[in-house]
Short mmCIF file of C-alpha atoms and ligand atoms in Angstrom, two decimals:
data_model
loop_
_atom_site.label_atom_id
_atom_site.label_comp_id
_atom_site.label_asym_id
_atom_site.label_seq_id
_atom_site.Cartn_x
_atom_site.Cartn_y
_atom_site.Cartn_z
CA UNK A 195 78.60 105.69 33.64
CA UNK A 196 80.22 109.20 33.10
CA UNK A 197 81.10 109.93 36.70
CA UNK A 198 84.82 110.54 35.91
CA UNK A 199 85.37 107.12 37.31
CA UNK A 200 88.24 105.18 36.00
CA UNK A 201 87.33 101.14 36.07
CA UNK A 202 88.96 100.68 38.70
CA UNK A 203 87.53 103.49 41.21
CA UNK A 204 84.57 102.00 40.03
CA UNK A 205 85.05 98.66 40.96
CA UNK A 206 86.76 99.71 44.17
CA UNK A 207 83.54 101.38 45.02
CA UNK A 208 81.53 98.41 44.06
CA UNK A 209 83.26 96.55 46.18
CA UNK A 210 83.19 98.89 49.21
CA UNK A 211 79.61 98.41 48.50
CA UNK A 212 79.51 94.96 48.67
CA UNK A 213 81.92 94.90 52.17
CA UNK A 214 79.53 97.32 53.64
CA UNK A 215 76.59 94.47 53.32
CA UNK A 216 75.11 95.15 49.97
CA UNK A 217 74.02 91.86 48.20
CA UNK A 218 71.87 93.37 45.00
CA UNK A 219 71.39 96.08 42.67
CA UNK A 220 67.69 96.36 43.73
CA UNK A 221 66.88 99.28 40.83
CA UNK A 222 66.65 97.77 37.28
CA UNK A 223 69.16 100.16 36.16
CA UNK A 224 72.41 101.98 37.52
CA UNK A 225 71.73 105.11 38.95
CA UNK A 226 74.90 107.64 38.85
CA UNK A 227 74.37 109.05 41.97
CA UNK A 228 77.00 111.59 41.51
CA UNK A 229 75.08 113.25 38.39
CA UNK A 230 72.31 113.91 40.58
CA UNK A 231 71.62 117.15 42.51
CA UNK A 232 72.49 117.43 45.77
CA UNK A 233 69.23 117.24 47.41
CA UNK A 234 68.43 113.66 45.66
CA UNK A 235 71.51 112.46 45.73
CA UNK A 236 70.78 110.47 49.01
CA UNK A 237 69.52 106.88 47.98
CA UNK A 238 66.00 106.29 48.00
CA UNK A 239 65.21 103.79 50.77
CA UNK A 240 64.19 101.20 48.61
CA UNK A 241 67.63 101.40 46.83
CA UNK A 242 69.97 101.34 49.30
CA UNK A 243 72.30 98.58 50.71
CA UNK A 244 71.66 96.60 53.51
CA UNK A 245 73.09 99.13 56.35
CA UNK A 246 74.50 95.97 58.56
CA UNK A 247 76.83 94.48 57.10
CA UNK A 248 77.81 91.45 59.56
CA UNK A 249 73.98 89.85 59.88
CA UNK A 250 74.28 89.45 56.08
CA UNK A 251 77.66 87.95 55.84
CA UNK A 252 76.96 85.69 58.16
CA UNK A 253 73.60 84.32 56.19
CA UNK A 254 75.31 84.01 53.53
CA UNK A 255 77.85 81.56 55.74
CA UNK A 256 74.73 79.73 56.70
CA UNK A 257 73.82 79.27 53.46
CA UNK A 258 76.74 78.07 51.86
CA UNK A 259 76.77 75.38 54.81
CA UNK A 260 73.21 74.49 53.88
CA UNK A 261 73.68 74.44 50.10
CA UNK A 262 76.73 71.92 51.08
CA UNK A 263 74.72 69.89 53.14
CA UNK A 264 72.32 68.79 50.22
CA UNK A 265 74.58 68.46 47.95
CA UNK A 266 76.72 66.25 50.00
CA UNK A 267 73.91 64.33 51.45
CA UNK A 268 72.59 64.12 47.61
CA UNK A 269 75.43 62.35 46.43
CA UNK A 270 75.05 58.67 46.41
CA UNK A 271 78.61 57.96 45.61
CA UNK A 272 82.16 58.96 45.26
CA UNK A 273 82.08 60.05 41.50
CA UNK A 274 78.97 61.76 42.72
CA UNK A 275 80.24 63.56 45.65
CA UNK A 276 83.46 64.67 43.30
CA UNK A 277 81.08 66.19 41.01
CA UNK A 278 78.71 67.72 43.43
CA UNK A 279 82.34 69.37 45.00
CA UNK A 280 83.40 70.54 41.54
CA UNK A 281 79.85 72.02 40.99
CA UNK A 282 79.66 74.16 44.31
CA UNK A 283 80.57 77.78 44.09
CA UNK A 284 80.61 79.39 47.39
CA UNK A 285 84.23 78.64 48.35
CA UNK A 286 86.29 81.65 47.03
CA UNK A 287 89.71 79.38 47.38
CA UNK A 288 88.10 77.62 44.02
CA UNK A 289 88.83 80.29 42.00
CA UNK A 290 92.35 80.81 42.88
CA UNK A 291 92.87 76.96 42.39
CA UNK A 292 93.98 75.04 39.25
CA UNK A 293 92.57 71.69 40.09
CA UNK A 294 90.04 69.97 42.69
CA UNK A 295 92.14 67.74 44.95
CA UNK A 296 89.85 64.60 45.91
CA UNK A 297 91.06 61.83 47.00
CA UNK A 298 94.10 59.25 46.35
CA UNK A 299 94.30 55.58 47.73
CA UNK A 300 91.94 52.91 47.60
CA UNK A 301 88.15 53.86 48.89
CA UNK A 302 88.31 50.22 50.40
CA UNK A 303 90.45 51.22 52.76
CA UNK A 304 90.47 50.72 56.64
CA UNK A 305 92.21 53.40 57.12
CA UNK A 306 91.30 57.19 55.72
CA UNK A 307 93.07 59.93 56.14
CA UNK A 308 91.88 63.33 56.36
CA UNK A 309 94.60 66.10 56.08
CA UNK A 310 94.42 70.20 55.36
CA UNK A 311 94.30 71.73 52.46
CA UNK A 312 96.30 70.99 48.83
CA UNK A 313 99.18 72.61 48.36
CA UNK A 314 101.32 73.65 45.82
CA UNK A 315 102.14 70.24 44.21
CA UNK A 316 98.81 68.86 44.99
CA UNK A 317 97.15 71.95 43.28
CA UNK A 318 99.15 71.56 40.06
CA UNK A 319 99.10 67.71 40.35
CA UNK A 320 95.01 67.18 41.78
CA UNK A 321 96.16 64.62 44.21
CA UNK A 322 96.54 64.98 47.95
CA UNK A 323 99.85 65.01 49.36
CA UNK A 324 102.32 64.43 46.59
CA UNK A 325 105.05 67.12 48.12
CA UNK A 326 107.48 66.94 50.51
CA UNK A 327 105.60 66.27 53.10
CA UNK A 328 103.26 63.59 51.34
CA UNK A 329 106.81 62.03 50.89
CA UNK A 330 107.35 61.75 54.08
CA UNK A 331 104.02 60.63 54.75
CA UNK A 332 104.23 57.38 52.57
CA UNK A 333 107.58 56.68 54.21
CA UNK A 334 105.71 56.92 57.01
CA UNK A 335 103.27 54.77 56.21
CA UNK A 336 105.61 52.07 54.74
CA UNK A 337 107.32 51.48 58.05
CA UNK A 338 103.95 50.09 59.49
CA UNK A 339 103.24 48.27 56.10
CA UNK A 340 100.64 50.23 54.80
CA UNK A 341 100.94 51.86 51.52
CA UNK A 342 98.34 54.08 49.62
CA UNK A 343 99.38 52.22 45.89
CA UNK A 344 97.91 49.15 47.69
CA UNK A 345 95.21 47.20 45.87
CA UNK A 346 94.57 44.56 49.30
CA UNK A 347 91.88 46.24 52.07
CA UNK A 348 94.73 45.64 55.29
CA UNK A 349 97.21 47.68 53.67
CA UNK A 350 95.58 49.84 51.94
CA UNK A 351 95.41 53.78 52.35
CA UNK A 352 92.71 56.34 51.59
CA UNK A 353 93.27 59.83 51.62
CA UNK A 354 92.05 63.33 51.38
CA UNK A 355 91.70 66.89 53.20
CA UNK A 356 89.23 69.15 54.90
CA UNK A 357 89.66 71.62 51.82
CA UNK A 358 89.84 70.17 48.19
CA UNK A 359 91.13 73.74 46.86
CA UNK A 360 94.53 75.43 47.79
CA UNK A 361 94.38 78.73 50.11
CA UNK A 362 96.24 81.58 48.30
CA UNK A 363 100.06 81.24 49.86
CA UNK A 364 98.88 78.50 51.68
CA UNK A 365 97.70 80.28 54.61
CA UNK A 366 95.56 78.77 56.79
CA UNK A 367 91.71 78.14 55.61
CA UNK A 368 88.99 80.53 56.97
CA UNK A 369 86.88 79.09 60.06
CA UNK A 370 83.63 79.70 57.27
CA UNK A 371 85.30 78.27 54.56
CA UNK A 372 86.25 75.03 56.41
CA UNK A 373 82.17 75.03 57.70
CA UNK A 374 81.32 75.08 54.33
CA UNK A 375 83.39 72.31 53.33
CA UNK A 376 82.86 69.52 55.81
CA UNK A 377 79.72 68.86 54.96
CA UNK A 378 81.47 67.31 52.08
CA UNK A 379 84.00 65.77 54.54
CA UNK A 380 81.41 64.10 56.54
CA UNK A 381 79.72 62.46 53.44
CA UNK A 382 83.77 61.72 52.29
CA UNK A 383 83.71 59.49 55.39
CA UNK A 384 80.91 58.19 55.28
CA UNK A 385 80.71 56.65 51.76
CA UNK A 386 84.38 55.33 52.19
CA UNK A 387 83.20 53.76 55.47
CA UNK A 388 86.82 53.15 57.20
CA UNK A 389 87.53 51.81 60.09
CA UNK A 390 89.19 54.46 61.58
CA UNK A 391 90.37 58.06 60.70
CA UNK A 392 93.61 59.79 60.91
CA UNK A 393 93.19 63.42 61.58
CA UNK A 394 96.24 65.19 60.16
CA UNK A 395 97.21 68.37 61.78
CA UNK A 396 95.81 71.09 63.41
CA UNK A 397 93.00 72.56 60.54
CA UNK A 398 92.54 68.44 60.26
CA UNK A 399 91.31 68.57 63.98
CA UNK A 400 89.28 71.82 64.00
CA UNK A 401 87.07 70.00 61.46
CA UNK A 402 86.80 66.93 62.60
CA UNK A 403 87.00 67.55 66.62
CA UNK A 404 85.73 71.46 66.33
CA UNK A 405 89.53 72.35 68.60
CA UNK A 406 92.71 72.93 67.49
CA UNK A 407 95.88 72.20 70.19
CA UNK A 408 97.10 69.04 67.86
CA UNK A 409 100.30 68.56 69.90
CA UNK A 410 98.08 67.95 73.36
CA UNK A 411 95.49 65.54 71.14
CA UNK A 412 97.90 63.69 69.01
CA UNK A 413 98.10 60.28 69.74
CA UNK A 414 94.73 60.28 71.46
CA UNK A 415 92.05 58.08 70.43
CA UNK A 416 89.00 60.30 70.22
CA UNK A 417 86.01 60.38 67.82
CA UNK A 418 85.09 62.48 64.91
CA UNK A 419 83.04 61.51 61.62
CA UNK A 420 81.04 58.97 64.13
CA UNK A 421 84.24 57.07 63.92
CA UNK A 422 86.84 56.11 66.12
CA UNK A 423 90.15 58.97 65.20
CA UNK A 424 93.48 58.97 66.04
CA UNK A 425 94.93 63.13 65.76
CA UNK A 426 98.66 62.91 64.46
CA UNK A 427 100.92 65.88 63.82
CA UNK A 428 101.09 66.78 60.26
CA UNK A 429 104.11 65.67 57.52
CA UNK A 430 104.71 69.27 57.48
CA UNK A 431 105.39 69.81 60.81
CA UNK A 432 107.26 67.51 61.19
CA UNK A 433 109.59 68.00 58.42
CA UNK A 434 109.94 71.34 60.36
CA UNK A 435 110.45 69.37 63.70
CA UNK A 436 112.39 66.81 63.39
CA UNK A 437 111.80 65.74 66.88
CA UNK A 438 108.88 65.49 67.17
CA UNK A 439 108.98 62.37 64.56
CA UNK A 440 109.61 60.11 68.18
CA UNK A 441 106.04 61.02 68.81
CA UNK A 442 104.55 60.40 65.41
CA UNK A 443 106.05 57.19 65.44
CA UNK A 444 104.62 56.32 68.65
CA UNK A 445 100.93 57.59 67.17
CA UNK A 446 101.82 55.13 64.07
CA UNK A 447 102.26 52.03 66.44
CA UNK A 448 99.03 52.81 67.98
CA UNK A 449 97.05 53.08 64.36
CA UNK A 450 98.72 49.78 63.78
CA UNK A 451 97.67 48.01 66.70
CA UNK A 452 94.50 49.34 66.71
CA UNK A 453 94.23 48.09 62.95
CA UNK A 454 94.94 44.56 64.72
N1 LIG B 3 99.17 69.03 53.27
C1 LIG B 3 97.93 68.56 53.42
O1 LIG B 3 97.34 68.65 54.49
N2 LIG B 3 97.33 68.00 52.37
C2 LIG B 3 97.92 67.87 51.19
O2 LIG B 3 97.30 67.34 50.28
C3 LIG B 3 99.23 68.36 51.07
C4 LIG B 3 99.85 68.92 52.11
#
């Protein structure tokens, strides 16, 4: 292209394009629309962009969710589903991410846990909580005898998260990109088949619950995942809040007893 356009201009306009709804180059070949005359400069019809942007972002949602929901529901199994997660391509958070995070603990578990998102640790490590505040969730664990190292089905852990990949700065996931995603979670659940499920933190609950507000649902037996769940307050937050551990030990007693 001999527009005068650096690389970058050019890709800046690309991807003004792009924000502005356009989803293919519908001409076989580039047309430099600033070599042309004035009068023809306008786009043809047939070449321009889709003028609305938001109805075609929001297909494209709906068909990331779809293409999730077959692959999910494809996959027979857990080395399945891991592959069918490492194979699907509409989450941007993937390519920012060093490693899928699946899963730790043992899938025979009666208890699973389904937290946020990786984070740093997690990312460079490809397990689920292994920072501080995964520390604090196996002490947490420990002091009602469970333990996700454990090879025996009473005391054994399972865990994972809503999002396998780690958001940029660990800000919070996009409402589309956890849609996208828990078709994977659902399948998650129900191929481990626990008991019950421990929703962990706020992102935790949208998913699983479709509402946020964890400090009002904590400690509430609801259901999510067609499964009896018990919303706790995330590690994190807690290492934040101290005081709010009274609370989280309270939800703890309840998993137990509920575990009988
Ligand atoms: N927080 C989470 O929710 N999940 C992790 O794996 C780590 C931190």
């Amino acid at each position: 292209m001999d527009s005068g356009m650096d690389w970058h201009s050019a890709k800046a306009a690309l991807d003004w394009q792009v924000e502005l709804g356009a989803t293919e180059a519908i001409l076989d070949t580039p047309v430099d629309r600033f070599q042309l005359p004035r009068s023809t400069a306008r786009p043809a019809a047939k070449a321009v962009a889709a003028p609305v942007a938001e109805p075609v972002r929001e297909r494209a949602e709906i068909d990331a969710v779809e293409v999730a929901r077959s692959a999910a529901g494809a996959a027979g199994d857990l080395a399945a589903l891991e592959a069918a997660m490492a194979a699907f391509e509409h989450c941007e958070l993937k390519r920012g991410a060093r490693n899928l995070v699946f899963c730790d603990g043992h899938p025979a578990a009666r208890v699973m846990i389904v937290g946020e998102a990786p984070g740093r640790d997690e990312d460079r490590i490809g397990r689920p909580f292994v920072g501080r505040a995964g520390q604090l969730l196996d002490r947490m664990l420990a002091a009602i005898g469970m333990d996700r190292a454990s090879d025996a089905r009473e005391t054994a852990v399972y865990i994972t998260n809503v999002l396998p990949w780690r958001p940029p700065q660990n800000r919070d996931p996009e409402p589309a990109e956890i849609a996208m995603m828990l078709p994977f979670v659902q399948r998650h659940v129900e191929l481990v088949d626990p008991e019950v499920v421990v929703l962990m933190g706020n992102i935790s609950c949208q998913a699983g619950l479709g509402r946020r507000g964890i400090l009002k649902l904590r400690g509430q037996w609801t259901e999510a995942y067609g499964r009896p769940a018990l919303p706790m307050t995330h590690p994190a937050y807690l290492l934040r809040q101290p005081n709010a551990k009274r609370e989280a030990w309270a939800d703890l007693l309840s998993l137990k007893a509920r575990l009988g």
